[in-house]
Amino acid sequence: MINWGHNKAAKLFAATLFLFSLIIGLWFMKEASFDKGLLLAKRGKYIEAIDYLRPLAYLGDSTSQRLMADFYAYGWGVAKDEAEAQRWYDKLGAKKSGESQYFVGENYADGLGVDKDDMQADFWYRSAFERGYEPAKEKLGKK
């Protein structure tokens, strides 16, 4: 039997095991929350979806941030607010993820939540491509 009170290695092991369990539990909760939010959004229950997705977006989840931006850009479950949509798109673009930057380029190319701006779209597509996101390659120079 381990004497937890006098063994530093045992205490460190117990603390590590506890933190690992906590992290795994939080990860599963995040995944369940995202899945529930996405399902609600697909069913058109945007207000309920936002309750699940907004906390994840604030924690930095890229897909949740994209969805929050779209909710505001289109007025799904919230009042249409292009400035708020742009704030979410900017958070997404700042991630240095090729896929995230590609989505920001799409918004500038189509004028979704932002003023249509081909130069900005090219900038974001180029950034996405430089980070290895291949779909951005076909968007470069197609204006």
Coordinates of N, CA and C in Angstrom, one line a residue:
M1 N 0.8 -1.2 0.0 CA 0.0 0.0 0.0 C 0.9 1.2 0.0
I2 N 0.5 2.3 -0.8 CA 1.2 3.5 -0.8 C 0.9 4.4 0.3
N3 N 1.9 5.0 0.9 CA 1.7 5.9 2.0 C 1.7 7.3 1.3
W4 N 0.5 7.9 1.0 CA 0.4 9.1 0.3 C 0.9 10.3 1.1
G5 N 0.9 10.2 2.4 CA 1.3 11.3 3.2 C 2.8 11.6 3.3
H6 N 3.6 10.6 3.0 CA 5.1 10.8 3.2 C 5.9 10.6 2.0
N7 N 5.3 10.3 0.9 CA 6.0 10.0 -0.3 C 5.8 11.1 -1.4
K8 N 6.9 11.9 -1.6 CA 6.7 13.0 -2.6 C 6.4 12.5 -4.0
A9 N 7.1 11.4 -4.4 CA 6.8 10.9 -5.7 C 5.4 10.4 -5.9
A10 N 4.9 9.8 -4.8 CA 3.5 9.3 -4.9 C 2.5 10.5 -5.0
K11 N 2.8 11.6 -4.2 CA 2.0 12.8 -4.3 C 2.0 13.4 -5.7
L12 N 3.2 13.5 -6.3 CA 3.3 14.0 -7.6 C 2.6 13.1 -8.6
F13 N 2.7 11.8 -8.5 CA 2.0 10.9 -9.3 C 0.5 11.1 -9.2
A14 N 0.0 11.2 -8.0 CA -1.5 11.4 -7.7 C -1.9 12.8 -8.4
A15 N -1.1 13.8 -8.2 CA -1.5 15.1 -8.8 C -1.5 15.1 -10.3
T16 N -0.6 14.4 -10.9 CA -0.5 14.3 -12.3 C -1.7 13.5 -12.8
L17 N -2.0 12.4 -12.2 CA -3.1 11.6 -12.6 C -4.4 12.4 -12.5
F18 N -4.6 13.2 -11.4 CA -5.8 14.0 -11.3 C -5.9 15.0 -12.4
L19 N -4.8 15.7 -12.7 CA -4.8 16.7 -13.8 C -5.1 16.1 -15.1
F20 N -4.5 14.9 -15.4 CA -4.7 14.2 -16.6 C -6.2 13.9 -16.8
S21 N -6.8 13.4 -15.7 CA -8.2 13.0 -15.7 C -9.1 14.2 -15.9
L22 N -8.7 15.3 -15.3 CA -9.5 16.6 -15.5 C -9.4 17.0 -16.9
I23 N -8.3 17.0 -17.5 CA -8.1 17.5 -18.9 C -8.9 16.6 -19.9
I24 N -8.8 15.3 -19.7 CA -9.6 14.4 -20.5 C -11.1 14.6 -20.4
G25 N -11.5 14.8 -19.1 CA -12.9 15.0 -18.9 C -13.4 16.3 -19.6
L26 N -12.6 17.4 -19.5 CA -12.9 18.7 -20.1 C -13.0 18.6 -21.6
W27 N -12.0 17.8 -22.1 CA -12.0 17.6 -23.6 C -13.3 16.9 -24.1
F28 N -13.7 15.9 -23.4 CA -14.9 15.2 -23.8 C -16.2 16.1 -23.6
M29 N -16.2 16.9 -22.6 CA -17.3 17.9 -22.4 C -17.3 18.9 -23.5
K30 N -16.1 19.4 -23.9 CA -16.1 20.3 -25.1 C -16.6 19.7 -26.3
E31 N -16.2 18.5 -26.6 CA -16.6 17.8 -27.8 C -18.1 17.6 -27.8
A32 N -18.7 17.2 -26.6 CA -20.1 16.9 -26.5 C -20.9 18.3 -26.7
S33 N -20.3 19.3 -26.1 CA -21.0 20.6 -26.2 C -21.0 21.1 -27.7
F34 N -19.8 21.0 -28.4 CA -19.7 21.4 -29.8 C -20.7 20.6 -30.6
D35 N -20.7 19.2 -30.4 CA -21.6 18.4 -31.2 C -23.1 18.8 -31.0
K36 N -23.5 19.1 -29.8 CA -24.8 19.5 -29.5 C -25.1 20.8 -30.2
G37 N -24.2 21.8 -30.1 CA -24.4 23.1 -30.7 C -24.5 23.0 -32.2
L38 N -23.7 22.2 -32.8 CA -23.7 22.0 -34.2 C -25.0 21.4 -34.7
L39 N -25.5 20.4 -34.0 CA -26.7 19.7 -34.3 C -27.9 20.7 -34.2
L40 N -27.9 21.5 -33.1 CA -29.0 22.5 -33.0 C -29.0 23.5 -34.1
A41 N -27.8 23.9 -34.5 CA -27.6 24.9 -35.6 C -28.1 24.3 -36.9
K42 N -27.8 23.0 -37.2 CA -28.3 22.3 -38.4 C -29.8 22.2 -38.4
R43 N -30.4 22.1 -37.3 CA -31.8 22.1 -37.2 C -32.5 23.4 -37.2
G44 N -31.7 24.5 -37.3 CA -32.3 25.8 -37.3 C -32.6 26.4 -35.9
K45 N -32.1 25.7 -34.9 CA -32.4 26.2 -33.5 C -31.1 27.0 -33.1
Y46 N -31.0 28.2 -33.7 CA -29.8 29.0 -33.6 C -29.6 29.5 -32.2
I47 N -30.7 30.0 -31.5 CA -30.5 30.6 -30.2 C -30.0 29.5 -29.2
E48 N -30.5 28.3 -29.3 CA -30.0 27.2 -28.4 C -28.6 26.8 -28.8
A49 N -28.3 26.8 -30.1 CA -27.0 26.5 -30.6 C -25.9 27.4 -30.0
I50 N -26.3 28.7 -30.0 CA -25.4 29.7 -29.5 C -25.0 29.5 -28.1
D51 N -26.0 29.0 -27.3 CA -25.7 28.8 -25.9 C -24.6 27.7 -25.7
Y52 N -24.5 26.8 -26.6 CA -23.4 25.8 -26.6 C -22.1 26.2 -27.2
L53 N -22.2 27.0 -28.3 CA -21.1 27.3 -29.1 C -20.3 28.6 -28.7
R54 N -21.0 29.6 -28.1 CA -20.4 30.8 -27.7 C -19.2 30.6 -26.7
P55 N -19.5 29.8 -25.6 CA -18.3 29.6 -24.7 C -17.1 28.9 -25.4
L56 N -17.4 28.0 -26.3 CA -16.3 27.4 -27.0 C -15.5 28.4 -27.9
A57 N -16.3 29.3 -28.5 CA -15.7 30.3 -29.4 C -14.8 31.2 -28.5
Y58 N -15.3 31.6 -27.3 CA -14.5 32.4 -26.5 C -13.2 31.7 -26.0
L59 N -13.3 30.4 -25.9 CA -12.1 29.6 -25.5 C -11.1 29.4 -26.7
G60 N -11.5 29.8 -27.9 CA -10.6 29.8 -29.1 C -10.9 28.7 -30.1
D61 N -12.0 28.0 -29.9 CA -12.3 26.9 -30.9 C -12.7 27.5 -32.2
S62 N -11.9 27.2 -33.3 CA -12.0 27.8 -34.6 C -13.4 27.6 -35.2
T63 N -13.9 26.4 -35.2 CA -15.1 26.2 -35.9 C -16.3 26.9 -35.1
S64 N -16.2 26.9 -33.8 CA -17.2 27.7 -33.1 C -17.1 29.2 -33.4
Q65 N -15.9 29.7 -33.5 CA -15.8 31.1 -33.9 C -16.3 31.4 -35.3
R66 N -16.1 30.5 -36.2 CA -16.7 30.6 -37.6 C -18.2 30.7 -37.5
L67 N -18.8 29.7 -36.7 CA -20.2 29.7 -36.6 C -20.8 31.0 -36.0
M68 N -20.1 31.5 -34.9 CA -20.6 32.7 -34.3 C -20.5 33.9 -35.3
A69 N -19.5 33.9 -36.1 CA -19.4 35.0 -37.1 C -20.5 34.8 -38.1
D70 N -20.8 33.6 -38.5 CA -21.9 33.4 -39.5 C -23.2 33.8 -38.9
F71 N -23.4 33.4 -37.6 CA -24.7 33.7 -36.9 C -25.0 35.3 -37.0
Y72 N -23.9 36.0 -36.7 CA -24.1 37.5 -36.7 C -24.1 38.0 -38.1
A73 N -23.4 37.5 -39.0 CA -23.4 37.9 -40.4 C -24.8 37.8 -41.1
Y74 N -25.4 36.7 -40.8 CA -26.7 36.3 -41.4 C -27.9 36.6 -40.5
G75 N -27.7 37.0 -39.2 CA -28.8 37.2 -38.3 C -29.5 36.0 -37.9
W76 N -28.7 34.9 -37.8 CA -29.3 33.6 -37.3 C -29.3 33.5 -35.8
G77 N -30.4 33.7 -35.2 CA -30.5 33.5 -33.7 C -30.1 34.8 -33.0
V78 N -29.6 35.8 -33.7 CA -29.2 37.0 -33.1 C -29.5 38.1 -34.1
A79 N -29.5 39.3 -33.6 CA -29.7 40.5 -34.5 C -28.6 40.5 -35.5
K80 N -28.8 40.7 -36.7 CA -27.8 40.8 -37.7 C -26.9 42.0 -37.3
D81 N -25.6 41.7 -37.2 CA -24.6 42.7 -36.8 C -23.3 42.4 -37.5
E82 N -23.0 43.1 -38.6 CA -21.8 42.9 -39.4 C -20.6 43.2 -38.6
A83 N -20.6 44.2 -37.8 CA -19.4 44.6 -37.0 C -19.1 43.4 -36.0
E84 N -20.1 42.9 -35.4 CA -19.8 41.7 -34.5 C -19.3 40.5 -35.3
A85 N -19.9 40.3 -36.5 CA -19.5 39.2 -37.3 C -18.0 39.4 -37.7
Q86 N -17.6 40.7 -38.0 CA -16.2 40.9 -38.4 C -15.3 40.7 -37.2
R87 N -15.7 41.0 -36.0 CA -14.8 40.7 -34.8 C -14.6 39.2 -34.7
W88 N -15.6 38.4 -35.0 CA -15.4 37.0 -34.9 C -14.5 36.5 -36.1
Y89 N -14.7 37.0 -37.3 CA -13.9 36.7 -38.4 C -12.4 37.1 -38.2
D90 N -12.2 38.2 -37.6 CA -10.9 38.7 -37.3 C -10.2 37.7 -36.3
K91 N -10.9 37.3 -35.3 CA -10.3 36.3 -34.3 C -9.9 35.0 -35.1
L92 N -10.8 34.6 -36.0 CA -10.5 33.4 -36.8 C -9.2 33.6 -37.6
G93 N -9.1 34.8 -38.3 CA -8.0 35.0 -39.2 C -6.7 35.1 -38.4
A94 N -6.8 35.6 -37.2 CA -5.6 35.7 -36.3 C -5.0 34.4 -35.9
K95 N -5.7 33.3 -36.1 CA -5.3 32.0 -35.6 C -4.0 31.5 -36.3
K96 N -3.7 32.0 -37.4 CA -2.5 31.5 -38.2 C -2.8 30.0 -38.7
S97 N -4.0 29.7 -38.8 CA -4.4 28.4 -39.4 C -4.8 28.6 -40.8
G98 N -4.3 27.8 -41.7 CA -4.6 28.0 -43.1 C -6.1 27.9 -43.4
E99 N -6.8 27.0 -42.8 CA -8.2 26.8 -43.0 C -9.0 28.0 -42.5
S100 N -8.6 28.5 -41.3 CA -9.3 29.7 -40.7 C -9.1 30.9 -41.6
Q101 N -7.8 31.1 -42.1 CA -7.6 32.2 -43.0 C -8.3 32.1 -44.3
Y102 N -8.4 30.9 -44.8 CA -9.2 30.7 -46.0 C -10.6 31.2 -45.8
F103 N -11.3 30.9 -44.7 CA -12.6 31.3 -44.5 C -12.7 32.8 -44.4
V104 N -11.7 33.5 -43.8 CA -11.8 34.9 -43.8 C -11.7 35.5 -45.2
G105 N -10.8 34.8 -46.1 CA -10.7 35.2 -47.5 C -12.1 35.1 -48.2
E106 N -12.8 34.0 -47.9 CA -14.1 33.8 -48.5 C -15.0 34.9 -48.1
N107 N -15.0 35.3 -46.9 CA -15.9 36.4 -46.5 C -15.6 37.7 -47.2
Y108 N -14.3 38.0 -47.4 CA -14.0 39.2 -48.1 C -14.3 39.1 -49.6
A109 N -14.1 37.9 -50.2 CA -14.5 37.7 -51.6 C -16.0 37.8 -51.8
D110 N -16.8 37.4 -50.9 CA -18.2 37.4 -51.0 C -18.9 38.5 -50.3
G111 N -18.2 39.3 -49.5 CA -18.8 40.4 -48.8 C -19.7 39.9 -47.7
L112 N -19.4 38.8 -47.0 CA -20.2 38.3 -45.9 C -19.7 38.8 -44.6
G113 N -20.4 39.7 -44.0 CA -20.1 40.2 -42.7 C -19.0 41.3 -42.8
V114 N -18.5 41.5 -44.0 CA -17.5 42.6 -44.3 C -17.8 43.2 -45.6
D115 N -17.2 44.3 -45.9 CA -17.3 44.9 -47.2 C -16.5 44.0 -48.2
K116 N -17.1 43.8 -49.4 CA -16.4 43.0 -50.4 C -15.1 43.7 -50.7
D117 N -14.0 42.9 -50.7 CA -12.7 43.5 -50.9 C -11.8 42.4 -51.5
D118 N -11.6 42.5 -52.8 CA -10.8 41.5 -53.5 C -9.3 41.4 -53.0
M119 N -8.8 42.6 -52.7 CA -7.4 42.6 -52.2 C -7.2 41.9 -50.9
Q120 N -8.2 42.2 -50.0 CA -8.2 41.5 -48.7 C -8.4 40.0 -48.9
A121 N -9.3 39.7 -49.8 CA -9.5 38.2 -50.0 C -8.2 37.6 -50.5
D122 N -7.5 38.2 -51.5 CA -6.3 37.6 -51.9 C -5.2 37.5 -50.8
F123 N -5.2 38.5 -50.0 CA -4.2 38.5 -48.8 C -4.5 37.2 -48.0
W124 N -5.8 37.0 -47.6 CA -6.1 35.9 -46.7 C -6.0 34.6 -47.5
Y125 N -6.3 34.5 -48.8 CA -6.1 33.3 -49.5 C -4.6 32.9 -49.6
R126 N -3.8 34.0 -49.8 CA -2.3 33.7 -49.9 C -1.8 33.3 -48.6
S127 N -2.2 33.9 -47.5 CA -1.8 33.5 -46.2 C -2.2 32.0 -45.9
A128 N -3.4 31.7 -46.3 CA -3.9 30.3 -46.1 C -3.0 29.3 -46.9
F129 N -2.8 29.7 -48.2 CA -2.0 28.8 -49.0 C -0.5 28.6 -48.5
E130 N 0.0 29.7 -48.0 CA 1.4 29.7 -47.4 C 1.4 28.8 -46.2
R131 N 0.3 28.6 -45.6 CA 0.3 27.7 -44.4 C -0.2 26.3 -44.8
G132 N -0.2 26.0 -46.1 CA -0.4 24.6 -46.6 C -1.8 24.3 -46.8
Y133 N -2.7 25.3 -46.9 CA -4.2 24.9 -47.1 C -4.4 25.0 -48.6
E134 N -4.3 23.8 -49.3 CA -4.4 23.7 -50.7 C -5.6 24.3 -51.4
P135 N -6.8 24.2 -50.8 CA -8.0 24.8 -51.5 C -7.8 26.3 -51.8
A136 N -6.9 27.0 -51.1 CA -6.7 28.4 -51.3 C -6.0 28.7 -52.6
K137 N -5.3 27.7 -53.1 CA -4.5 27.9 -54.3 C -5.4 28.2 -55.5
E138 N -6.5 27.5 -55.6 CA -7.4 27.8 -56.7 C -8.1 29.1 -56.7
K139 N -8.2 29.7 -55.5 CA -8.8 31.0 -55.3 C -7.9 32.2 -55.7
L140 N -6.6 32.0 -55.6 CA -5.6 33.0 -55.9 C -5.7 33.4 -57.4
G141 N -5.8 34.7 -57.6 CA -5.8 35.2 -59.0 C -7.1 35.0 -59.8
K142 N -8.2 34.5 -59.2 CA -9.5 34.2 -59.9 C -10.4 35.4 -59.6
K143 N -10.0 36.5 -60.0 CA -10.9 37.7 -59.8 C -11.2 38.3 -61.2

